[in-house]
Amino acid sequence: MTSPSPANPDPLDTSLTRAGVEAAHKLITPLIHLTPVLTNATLDRLASTPRSASDLEGTEWAGRVPARPVLRFWFKCENFQKVGAFKARGAFHAIERLKQTPGWEEGGGRERGVVTHSSGNHAQALSLAALASSIPAHIIMPSTSTPSKIAATRTYSGRITFSGPSPESRASTTAHIQSLTRATFIPPYNHPHIILGAGTAALELLSQLPPQVSLNGIITPCGGGGLLSGTALTCSTTPTLVFGAEPTFQGADDCRRGLLSHTLIPDVHTTTIADGLRTPVGEIPWSIIHDRGLVRAVYGVSEADIKKAMRLVYERVKIVVEPSAVVGLAAALFNEEFRGVVEREGGEEGWDLGVIFSGGNVSLEALGGLLGEEGPGAGSGKGENGKGVDGKEDREADKLSV
Amino acid sequence: MTSPSPANPDPLDTSLTRAGVEAAHKLITPLIHLTPVLTNATLDRLASTPRSASDLEGTEWAGRVPARPVLRFWFKCENFQKVGAFKARGAFHAIERLKQTPGWEEGGGRERGVVTHSSGNHAQALSLAALASSIPAHIIMPSTSTPSKIAATRTYSGRITFSGPSPESRASTTAHIQSLTRATFIPPYNHPHIILGAGTAALELLSQLPPQVSLNGIITPCGGGGLLSGTALTCSTTPTLVFGAEPTFQGADDCRRGLLSHTLIPDVHTTTIADGLRTPVGEIPWSIIHDRGLVRAVYGVSEADIKKAMRLVYERVKIVVEPSAVVGLAAALFNEEFRGVVEREGGEEGWDLGVIFSGGNVSLEALGGLLGEEGPGAGSGKGENGKGVDGKEDREADKLSV
């Protein structure tokens, strides 16, 4: 008998470790897409150009000398993942682990199905993953959910029950459906199988780079913390540093604030445009991010910076992303704290930075609203259509790196 | 001395043949991006589902039995090309050939530079290609051009001269600048080097497929005809059929109509949303498309069908494309003539169809207008957010095929 190794992970390993992520990846690889990794010379140049003093006016960095980082981005495109988001990884993993549970099939687990509460990508991901194994999925959604999200969940045969909009109503409705169906609860992020599944995006990213490239860091969005903590597990045995990014609007940066005060912040009430990041960090992700110290730092970004980063991705990378997906890029482009770290630690050689684009589910109507408010050329912050971007190949589009 | 072969094309070959395309590709490969080829299970399913009788009401196919083609798409993503469009291929090729011209350097050709008239992607492509070789590029644009296109051309150091909006003013201004500068004229499509460069997109596509896949056809947009005729040259020694697609709005389908009447139609006046396809087919492309019979057929699509195809690409493939880029997909999804051909010739096994997405340069403001008019769910034609799409993995995103 051989001992488990990266090439041959122990299939029963669900520990919150790199080995656990490797085992998850082996299990879900046939079920998910190997999403591409893209590079973009224009965004590298933009990120490697100091912001102007006037750009910093009106921010917390007004009057500071702008940082001079050198950055090379490696974008892991989970907007191309099944259901349009990395959430498929955790959902498929959770379903596969459920099917492996001793006695589950015999005890009628398949018929009882799974249940969750979500109005977003997790609802669709769990519905799809359950459907692929012919397992019913019960989804509790607030009755105020947008019709498009309800329709998308129904497309994957998710069985929707509406709750009131409050967390209490959601919890009581979930409990009610669970008591009726005896379905297994699969939460959106606060669960080891979900976290290990989420960590597989970074595992793939590290394996997709050219041999001469070693990532100095990976930055991911942080909502409930599943993606950030999973990424941290993946990198825990590597030299790659892990960073999180959050919107600051109405205190959505609960993880960042929690890390500063060494206290999990359990409640967040925000309507940030990064709608996948409105939830507070869960306890299990927090134990990885904070208690085990596997995340170096978390940075906040403004709503305006999220819009600017989105516009740049649309105009330069030519791919469709949702607002939550670009907060890591926004931090790398606009957060002077993070940019200062890269300048100090990367020096003239700079950093290779992995950036996980978490999803691409944004309605075209919402998109028009999001980007239309900005007006032409807001992406560069300097006028119309890219005048703010230095360099010659301004509209050079992304290049496949794998 | 070895004779030229696909692996070792004659570098001096600029004949309007497959060998000429291979030589062009060898020359420009270090200068352009190898753009990815994407597949998408949802679009395959949608294309392989007969349209409903009610879908055909109000079209020229009302009352017909809907075709039942089986289609598997292979999307060649030139929206990811440099300057965001396939036009970079022809422009780099033309510049490289110019540099090879005996006596050009010694005769002061470099200082004289190049000149063209274009308000679109060719202006940017030629500016970039010239800039990369430190050659000045003089661009004649109508004074009515949108500020964003002017700015984009300037980004690549294109030296812009404004003309009046009429073709006569454009021609006289071009002649004036040419007499002043003695620059070499590089037209947007009616030139062998441009056509051979454009043909390299299909050459790459054919080489990027899995070994077991052989394309039954490739469909490309047709404006001036450079991409369509170049693709036809590439496929001229293969069993792959070549098709074109054009908007029908205000007679923009000049190539389709010209093929029916065996007459080149020299004038077109249209404001189709597919703004790259407003020009009539050029004489050299026409000699390949019509006289040499290397294109099987050209199909027309409505403005509404272009919008529906765009919406589907945004929602399902998650990439940014311009209206001109999706007319081939629109034909495959909505043109009953083309779908009938695939049904008859492909039978139950169906067709593998290459679709060239020609570019991705659309302003976000224009995008909102284009897609916003449609209202939610217009992409599926059957209500909100994909209810019209059969199959279970409705939001399954695209998968990298290479």
mmCIF file with all atom_site columns, N, CA and C in Angstrom, chain B residues 70-123:
data_model
loop_
_atom_site.group_PDB
_atom_site.id
_atom_site.type_symbol
_atom_site.label_atom_id
_atom_site.label_alt_id
_atom_site.label_comp_id
_atom_site.label_asym_id
_atom_site.label_entity_id
_atom_site.label_seq_id
_atom_site.pdbx_PDB_ins_code
_atom_site.Cartn_x
_atom_site.Cartn_y
_atom_site.Cartn_z
_atom_site.occupancy
_atom_site.B_iso_or_equiv
_atom_site.pdbx_formal_charge
_atom_site.auth_seq_id
_atom_site.auth_comp_id
_atom_site.auth_asym_id
_atom_site.auth_atom_id
_atom_site.pdbx_PDB_model_num
ATOM 1   N N  . VAL B 1 70  ? -28.191 19.084 -36.022 1.00 0.00 ? 70  VAL B N  1
ATOM 2   C CA . VAL B 1 70  ? -27.389 18.776 -34.831 1.00 0.00 ? 70  VAL B CA 1
ATOM 3   C C  . VAL B 1 70  ? -26.071 19.529 -35.000 1.00 0.00 ? 70  VAL B C  1
ATOM 4   N N  . LEU B 1 71  ? -25.754 20.387 -34.038 1.00 0.00 ? 71  LEU B N  1
ATOM 5   C CA . LEU B 1 71  ? -24.587 21.268 -34.184 1.00 0.00 ? 71  LEU B CA 1
ATOM 6   C C  . LEU B 1 71  ? -23.694 21.217 -32.948 1.00 0.00 ? 71  LEU B C  1
ATOM 7   N N  . ARG B 1 72  ? -22.409 21.147 -33.207 1.00 0.00 ? 72  ARG B N  1
ATOM 8   C CA . ARG B 1 72  ? -21.410 21.289 -32.137 1.00 0.00 ? 72  ARG B CA 1
ATOM 9   C C  . ARG B 1 72  ? -20.498 22.456 -32.536 1.00 0.00 ? 72  ARG B C  1
ATOM 10  N N  . PHE B 1 73  ? -20.482 23.495 -31.701 1.00 0.00 ? 73  PHE B N  1
ATOM 11  C CA . PHE B 1 73  ? -19.756 24.722 -32.038 1.00 0.00 ? 73  PHE B CA 1
ATOM 12  C C  . PHE B 1 73  ? -18.315 24.688 -31.532 1.00 0.00 ? 73  PHE B C  1
ATOM 13  N N  . TRP B 1 74  ? -17.431 25.277 -32.331 1.00 0.00 ? 74  TRP B N  1
ATOM 14  C CA . TRP B 1 74  ? -16.039 25.521 -31.913 1.00 0.00 ? 74  TRP B CA 1
ATOM 15  C C  . TRP B 1 74  ? -15.773 27.002 -32.152 1.00 0.00 ? 74  TRP B C  1
ATOM 16  N N  . PHE B 1 75  ? -15.761 27.768 -31.073 1.00 0.00 ? 75  PHE B N  1
ATOM 17  C CA . PHE B 1 75  ? -15.677 29.225 -31.182 1.00 0.00 ? 75  PHE B CA 1
ATOM 18  C C  . PHE B 1 75  ? -14.222 29.698 -31.173 1.00 0.00 ? 75  PHE B C  1
ATOM 19  N N  . LYS B 1 76  ? -13.792 30.296 -32.276 1.00 0.00 ? 76  LYS B N  1
ATOM 20  C CA . LYS B 1 76  ? -12.436 30.859 -32.333 1.00 0.00 ? 76  LYS B CA 1
ATOM 21  C C  . LYS B 1 76  ? -12.531 32.312 -31.877 1.00 0.00 ? 76  LYS B C  1
ATOM 22  N N  . CYS B 1 77  ? -11.894 32.614 -30.762 1.00 0.00 ? 77  CYS B N  1
ATOM 23  C CA . CYS B 1 77  ? -12.176 33.864 -30.035 1.00 0.00 ? 77  CYS B CA 1
ATOM 24  C C  . CYS B 1 77  ? -11.203 34.987 -30.390 1.00 0.00 ? 77  CYS B C  1
ATOM 25  N N  . GLU B 1 78  ? -11.432 35.610 -31.529 1.00 0.00 ? 78  GLU B N  1
ATOM 26  C CA . GLU B 1 78  ? -10.584 36.725 -31.943 1.00 0.00 ? 78  GLU B CA 1
ATOM 27  C C  . GLU B 1 78  ? -10.916 38.021 -31.184 1.00 0.00 ? 78  GLU B C  1
ATOM 28  N N  . ASN B 1 79  ? -11.951 37.992 -30.378 1.00 0.00 ? 79  ASN B N  1
ATOM 29  C CA . ASN B 1 79  ? -12.171 39.112 -29.453 1.00 0.00 ? 79  ASN B CA 1
ATOM 30  C C  . ASN B 1 79  ? -11.021 39.213 -28.451 1.00 0.00 ? 79  ASN B C  1
ATOM 31  N N  . PHE B 1 80  ? -10.276 38.104 -28.277 1.00 0.00 ? 80  PHE B N  1
ATOM 32  C CA . PHE B 1 80  ? -9.114  38.105 -27.387 1.00 0.00 ? 80  PHE B CA 1
ATOM 33  C C  . PHE B 1 80  ? -7.819  38.440 -28.150 1.00 0.00 ? 80  PHE B C  1
ATOM 34  N N  . GLN B 1 81  ? -7.927  38.714 -29.436 1.00 0.00 ? 81  GLN B N  1
ATOM 35  C CA . GLN B 1 81  ? -6.737  39.024 -30.233 1.00 0.00 ? 81  GLN B CA 1
ATOM 36  C C  . GLN B 1 81  ? -6.198  40.414 -29.857 1.00 0.00 ? 81  GLN B C  1
ATOM 37  N N  . LYS B 1 82  ? -4.977  40.728 -30.224 1.00 0.00 ? 82  LYS B N  1
ATOM 38  C CA . LYS B 1 82  ? -4.467  42.089 -30.038 1.00 0.00 ? 82  LYS B CA 1
ATOM 39  C C  . LYS B 1 82  ? -5.404  43.085 -30.707 1.00 0.00 ? 82  LYS B C  1
ATOM 40  N N  . VAL B 1 83  ? -5.518  44.252 -30.160 1.00 0.00 ? 83  VAL B N  1
ATOM 41  C CA . VAL B 1 83  ? -6.500  45.290 -30.498 1.00 0.00 ? 83  VAL B CA 1
ATOM 42  C C  . VAL B 1 83  ? -7.938  44.777 -30.441 1.00 0.00 ? 83  VAL B C  1
ATOM 43  N N  . GLY B 1 84  ? -8.149  43.584 -29.890 1.00 0.00 ? 84  GLY B N  1
ATOM 44  C CA . GLY B 1 84  ? -9.521  43.095 -29.701 1.00 0.00 ? 84  GLY B CA 1
ATOM 45  C C  . GLY B 1 84  ? -10.216 42.655 -30.968 1.00 0.00 ? 84  GLY B C  1
ATOM 46  N N  . ALA B 1 85  ? -9.476  42.317 -32.025 1.00 0.00 ? 85  ALA B N  1
ATOM 47  C CA . ALA B 1 85  ? -10.123 41.897 -33.267 1.00 0.00 ? 85  ALA B CA 1
ATOM 48  C C  . ALA B 1 85  ? -9.130  41.183 -34.186 1.00 0.00 ? 85  ALA B C  1
ATOM 49  N N  . PHE B 1 86  ? -9.668  40.319 -35.074 1.00 0.00 ? 86  PHE B N  1
ATOM 50  C CA . PHE B 1 86  ? -8.835  39.581 -36.037 1.00 0.00 ? 86  PHE B CA 1
ATOM 51  C C  . PHE B 1 86  ? -8.045  40.517 -36.937 1.00 0.00 ? 86  PHE B C  1
ATOM 52  N N  . LYS B 1 87  ? -8.445  41.784 -37.015 1.00 0.00 ? 87  LYS B N  1
ATOM 53  C CA . LYS B 1 87  ? -7.798  42.746 -37.903 1.00 0.00 ? 87  LYS B CA 1
ATOM 54  C C  . LYS B 1 87  ? -6.301  42.864 -37.631 1.00 0.00 ? 87  LYS B C  1
ATOM 55  N N  . ALA B 1 88  ? -5.864  42.521 -36.417 1.00 0.00 ? 88  ALA B N  1
ATOM 56  C CA . ALA B 1 88  ? -4.434  42.567 -36.109 1.00 0.00 ? 88  ALA B CA 1
ATOM 57  C C  . ALA B 1 88  ? -3.652  41.621 -37.017 1.00 0.00 ? 88  ALA B C  1
ATOM 58  N N  . ARG B 1 89  ? -4.271  40.513 -37.403 1.00 0.00 ? 89  ARG B N  1
ATOM 59  C CA . ARG B 1 89  ? -3.567  39.524 -38.236 1.00 0.00 ? 89  ARG B CA 1
ATOM 60  C C  . ARG B 1 89  ? -3.169  40.106 -39.588 1.00 0.00 ? 89  ARG B C  1
ATOM 61  N N  . GLY B 1 90  ? -4.137  40.710 -40.265 1.00 0.00 ? 90  GLY B N  1
ATOM 62  C CA . GLY B 1 90  ? -3.843  41.282 -41.577 1.00 0.00 ? 90  GLY B CA 1
ATOM 63  C C  . GLY B 1 90  ? -2.880  42.455 -41.478 1.00 0.00 ? 90  GLY B C  1
ATOM 64  N N  . ALA B 1 91  ? -3.061  43.277 -40.475 1.00 0.00 ? 91  ALA B N  1
ATOM 65  C CA . ALA B 1 91  ? -2.220  44.470 -40.338 1.00 0.00 ? 91  ALA B CA 1
ATOM 66  C C  . ALA B 1 91  ? -0.766  44.086 -40.063 1.00 0.00 ? 91  ALA B C  1
ATOM 67  N N  . PHE B 1 92  ? -0.550  43.148 -39.132 1.00 0.00 ? 92  PHE B N  1
ATOM 68  C CA . PHE B 1 92  ? 0.835   42.724 -38.874 1.00 0.00 ? 92  PHE B CA 1
ATOM 69  C C  . PHE B 1 92  ? 1.437   42.069 -40.111 1.00 0.00 ? 92  PHE B C  1
ATOM 70  N N  . HIS B 1 93  ? 0.628   41.290 -40.820 1.00 0.00 ? 93  HIS B N  1
ATOM 71  C CA . HIS B 1 93  ? 1.157   40.639 -42.019 1.00 0.00 ? 93  HIS B CA 1
ATOM 72  C C  . HIS B 1 93  ? 1.546   41.672 -43.079 1.00 0.00 ? 93  HIS B C  1
ATOM 73  N N  . ALA B 1 94  ? 0.688   42.654 -43.269 1.00 0.00 ? 94  ALA B N  1
ATOM 74  C CA . ALA B 1 94  ? 0.977   43.681 -44.278 1.00 0.00 ? 94  ALA B CA 1
ATOM 75  C C  . ALA B 1 94  ? 2.258   44.440 -43.931 1.00 0.00 ? 94  ALA B C  1
ATOM 76  N N  . ILE B 1 95  ? 2.430   44.758 -42.665 1.00 0.00 ? 95  ILE B N  1
ATOM 77  C CA . ILE B 1 95  ? 3.642   45.475 -42.247 1.00 0.00 ? 95  ILE B CA 1
ATOM 78  C C  . ILE B 1 95  ? 4.882   44.605 -42.425 1.00 0.00 ? 95  ILE B C  1
ATOM 79  N N  . GLU B 1 96  ? 4.786   43.327 -42.060 1.00 0.00 ? 96  GLU B N  1
ATOM 80  C CA . GLU B 1 96  ? 5.945   42.447 -42.227 1.00 0.00 ? 96  GLU B CA 1
ATOM 81  C C  . GLU B 1 96  ? 6.322   42.309 -43.700 1.00 0.00 ? 96  GLU B C  1
ATOM 82  N N  . ARG B 1 97  ? 5.308   42.191 -44.566 1.00 0.00 ? 97  ARG B N  1
ATOM 83  C CA . ARG B 1 97  ? 5.579   42.082 -46.008 1.00 0.00 ? 97  ARG B CA 1
ATOM 84  C C  . ARG B 1 97  ? 6.192   43.374 -46.555 1.00 0.00 ? 97  ARG B C  1
ATOM 85  N N  . LEU B 1 98  ? 5.700   44.483 -46.033 1.00 0.00 ? 98  LEU B N  1
ATOM 86  C CA . LEU B 1 98  ? 6.246   45.773 -46.457 1.00 0.00 ? 98  LEU B CA 1
ATOM 87  C C  . LEU B 1 98  ? 7.738   45.849 -46.126 1.00 0.00 ? 98  LEU B C  1
ATOM 88  N N  . LYS B 1 99  ? 8.076   45.409 -44.911 1.00 0.00 ? 99  LYS B N  1
ATOM 89  C CA . LYS B 1 99  ? 9.475   45.449 -44.480 1.00 0.00 ? 99  LYS B CA 1
ATOM 90  C C  . LYS B 1 99  ? 10.358  44.545 -45.348 1.00 0.00 ? 99  LYS B C  1
ATOM 91  N N  . GLN B 1 100 ? 9.749   43.491 -45.925 1.00 0.00 ? 100 GLN B N  1
ATOM 92  C CA . GLN B 1 100 ? 10.508  42.567 -46.783 1.00 0.00 ? 100 GLN B CA 1
ATOM 93  C C  . GLN B 1 100 ? 10.670  43.080 -48.209 1.00 0.00 ? 100 GLN B C  1
ATOM 94  N N  . THR B 1 101 ? 9.939   44.148 -48.540 1.00 0.00 ? 101 THR B N  1
ATOM 95  C CA . THR B 1 101 ? 9.969   44.622 -49.927 1.00 0.00 ? 101 THR B CA 1
ATOM 96  C C  . THR B 1 101 ? 11.370  45.128 -50.272 1.00 0.00 ? 101 THR B C  1
ATOM 97  N N  . PRO B 1 102 ? 11.968  44.588 -51.354 1.00 0.00 ? 102 PRO B N  1
ATOM 98  C CA . PRO B 1 102 ? 13.336  45.020 -51.713 1.00 0.00 ? 102 PRO B CA 1
ATOM 99  C C  . PRO B 1 102 ? 13.384  46.539 -51.931 1.00 0.00 ? 102 PRO B C  1
ATOM 100 N N  . GLY B 1 103 ? 14.342  47.173 -51.320 1.00 0.00 ? 103 GLY B N  1
ATOM 101 C CA . GLY B 1 103 ? 14.538  48.604 -51.505 1.00 0.00 ? 103 GLY B CA 1
ATOM 102 C C  . GLY B 1 103 ? 13.663  49.490 -50.635 1.00 0.00 ? 103 GLY B C  1
ATOM 103 N N  . TRP B 1 104 ? 12.749  48.878 -49.882 1.00 0.00 ? 104 TRP B N  1
ATOM 104 C CA . TRP B 1 104 ? 11.812  49.688 -49.097 1.00 0.00 ? 104 TRP B CA 1
ATOM 105 C C  . TRP B 1 104 ? 12.552  50.513 -48.033 1.00 0.00 ? 104 TRP B C  1
ATOM 106 N N  . GLU B 1 105 ? 13.396  49.864 -47.286 1.00 0.00 ? 105 GLU B N  1
ATOM 107 C CA . GLU B 1 105 ? 14.131  50.531 -46.203 1.00 0.00 ? 105 GLU B CA 1
ATOM 108 C C  . GLU B 1 105 ? 15.077  51.581 -46.790 1.00 0.00 ? 105 GLU B C  1
ATOM 109 N N  . GLU B 1 106 ? 15.848  51.161 -47.799 1.00 0.00 ? 106 GLU B N  1
ATOM 110 C CA . GLU B 1 106 ? 16.845  52.044 -48.407 1.00 0.00 ? 106 GLU B CA 1
ATOM 111 C C  . GLU B 1 106 ? 16.162  53.245 -49.066 1.00 0.00 ? 106 GLU B C  1
ATOM 112 N N  . GLY B 1 107 ? 14.985  53.013 -49.595 1.00 0.00 ? 107 GLY B N  1
ATOM 113 C CA . GLY B 1 107 ? 14.271  54.081 -50.291 1.00 0.00 ? 107 GLY B CA 1
ATOM 114 C C  . GLY B 1 107 ? 13.505  55.014 -49.371 1.00 0.00 ? 107 GLY B C  1
ATOM 115 N N  . GLY B 1 108 ? 13.702  54.847 -48.050 1.00 0.00 ? 108 GLY B N  1
ATOM 116 C CA . GLY B 1 108 ? 13.029  55.745 -47.119 1.00 0.00 ? 108 GLY B CA 1
ATOM 117 C C  . GLY B 1 108 ? 11.597  55.345 -46.810 1.00 0.00 ? 108 GLY B C  1
ATOM 118 N N  . GLY B 1 109 ? 11.266  54.077 -47.106 1.00 0.00 ? 109 GLY B N  1
ATOM 119 C CA . GLY B 1 109 ? 9.892   53.604 -46.877 1.00 0.00 ? 109 GLY B CA 1
ATOM 120 C C  . GLY B 1 109 ? 9.477   53.683 -45.418 1.00 0.00 ? 109 GLY B C  1
ATOM 121 N N  . ARG B 1 110 ? 10.428  53.390 -44.546 1.00 0.00 ? 110 ARG B N  1
ATOM 122 C CA . ARG B 1 110 ? 10.107  53.414 -43.115 1.00 0.00 ? 110 ARG B CA 1
ATOM 123 C C  . ARG B 1 110 ? 9.677   54.812 -42.682 1.00 0.00 ? 110 ARG B C  1
ATOM 124 N N  . GLU B 1 111 ? 10.412  55.816 -43.124 1.00 0.00 ? 111 GLU B N  1
ATOM 125 C CA . GLU B 1 111 ? 10.097  57.182 -42.698 1.00 0.00 ? 111 GLU B CA 1
ATOM 126 C C  . GLU B 1 111 ? 8.754   57.633 -43.293 1.00 0.00 ? 111 GLU B C  1
ATOM 127 N N  . ARG B 1 112 ? 8.481   57.201 -44.518 1.00 0.00 ? 112 ARG B N  1
ATOM 128 C CA . ARG B 1 112 ? 7.229   57.603 -45.162 1.00 0.00 ? 112 ARG B CA 1
ATOM 129 C C  . ARG B 1 112 ? 6.009   56.992 -44.476 1.00 0.00 ? 112 ARG B C  1
ATOM 130 N N  . GLY B 1 113 ? 6.203   55.744 -43.991 1.00 0.00 ? 113 GLY B N  1
ATOM 131 C CA . GLY B 1 113 ? 5.128   55.140 -43.230 1.00 0.00 ? 113 GLY B CA 1
ATOM 132 C C  . GLY B 1 113 ? 4.015   54.541 -44.058 1.00 0.00 ? 113 GLY B C  1
ATOM 133 N N  . VAL B 1 114 ? 2.908   54.306 -43.385 1.00 0.00 ? 114 VAL B N  1
ATOM 134 C CA . VAL B 1 114 ? 1.739   53.699 -44.022 1.00 0.00 ? 114 VAL B CA 1
ATOM 135 C C  . VAL B 1 114 ? 0.531   54.597 -43.798 1.00 0.00 ? 114 VAL B C  1
ATOM 136 N N  . VAL B 1 115 ? -0.481  54.417 -44.657 1.00 0.00 ? 115 VAL B N  1
ATOM 137 C CA . VAL B 1 115 ? -1.685  55.234 -44.549 1.00 0.00 ? 115 VAL B CA 1
ATOM 138 C C  . VAL B 1 115 ? -2.888  54.354 -44.812 1.00 0.00 ? 115 VAL B C  1
ATOM 139 N N  . THR B 1 116 ? -3.988  54.635 -44.131 1.00 0.00 ? 116 THR B N  1
ATOM 140 C CA . THR B 1 116 ? -5.240  53.942 -44.421 1.00 0.00 ? 116 THR B CA 1
ATOM 141 C C  . THR B 1 116 ? -6.412  54.818 -44.024 1.00 0.00 ? 116 THR B C  1
ATOM 142 N N  . HIS B 1 117 ? -7.594  54.436 -44.467 1.00 0.00 ? 117 HIS B N  1
ATOM 143 C CA . HIS B 1 117 ? -8.807  55.086 -43.985 1.00 0.00 ? 117 HIS B CA 1
ATOM 144 C C  . HIS B 1 117 ? -9.652  54.040 -43.284 1.00 0.00 ? 117 HIS B C  1
ATOM 145 N N  . SER B 1 118 ? -10.068 54.344 -42.081 1.00 0.00 ? 118 SER B N  1
ATOM 146 C CA . SER B 1 118 ? -10.871 53.410 -41.292 1.00 0.00 ? 118 SER B CA 1
ATOM 147 C C  . SER B 1 118 ? -11.325 54.142 -40.041 1.00 0.00 ? 118 SER B C  1
ATOM 148 N N  . SER B 1 119 ? -12.529 53.889 -39.633 1.00 0.00 ? 119 SER B N  1
ATOM 149 C CA . SER B 1 119 ? -12.934 54.400 -38.328 1.00 0.00 ? 119 SER B CA 1
ATOM 150 C C  . SER B 1 119 ? -13.076 53.258 -37.341 1.00 0.00 ? 119 SER B C  1
ATOM 151 N N  . GLY B 1 120 ? -12.655 52.061 -37.750 1.00 0.00 ? 120 GLY B N  1
ATOM 152 C CA . GLY B 1 120 ? -12.916 50.907 -36.910 1.00 0.00 ? 120 GLY B CA 1
ATOM 153 C C  . GLY B 1 120 ? -11.667 50.167 -36.482 1.00 0.00 ? 120 GLY B C  1
ATOM 154 N N  . ASN B 1 121 ? -11.781 48.845 -36.441 1.00 0.00 ? 121 ASN B N  1
ATOM 155 C CA . ASN B 1 121 ? -10.714 48.009 -35.906 1.00 0.00 ? 121 ASN B CA 1
ATOM 156 C C  . ASN B 1 121 ? -9.449  48.052 -36.767 1.00 0.00 ? 121 ASN B C  1
ATOM 157 N N  . HIS B 1 122 ? -9.600  48.250 -38.077 1.00 0.00 ? 122 HIS B N  1
ATOM 158 C CA . HIS B 1 122 ? -8.403  48.285 -38.934 1.00 0.00 ? 122 HIS B CA 1
ATOM 159 C C  . HIS B 1 122 ? -7.512  49.483 -38.598 1.00 0.00 ? 122 HIS B C  1
ATOM 160 N N  . ALA B 1 123 ? -8.131  50.595 -38.221 1.00 0.00 ? 123 ALA B N  1
ATOM 161 C CA . ALA B 1 123 ? -7.333  51.776 -37.852 1.00 0.00 ? 123 ALA B CA 1
ATOM 162 C C  . ALA B 1 123 ? -6.434  51.454 -36.657 1.00 0.00 ? 123 ALA B C  1
#
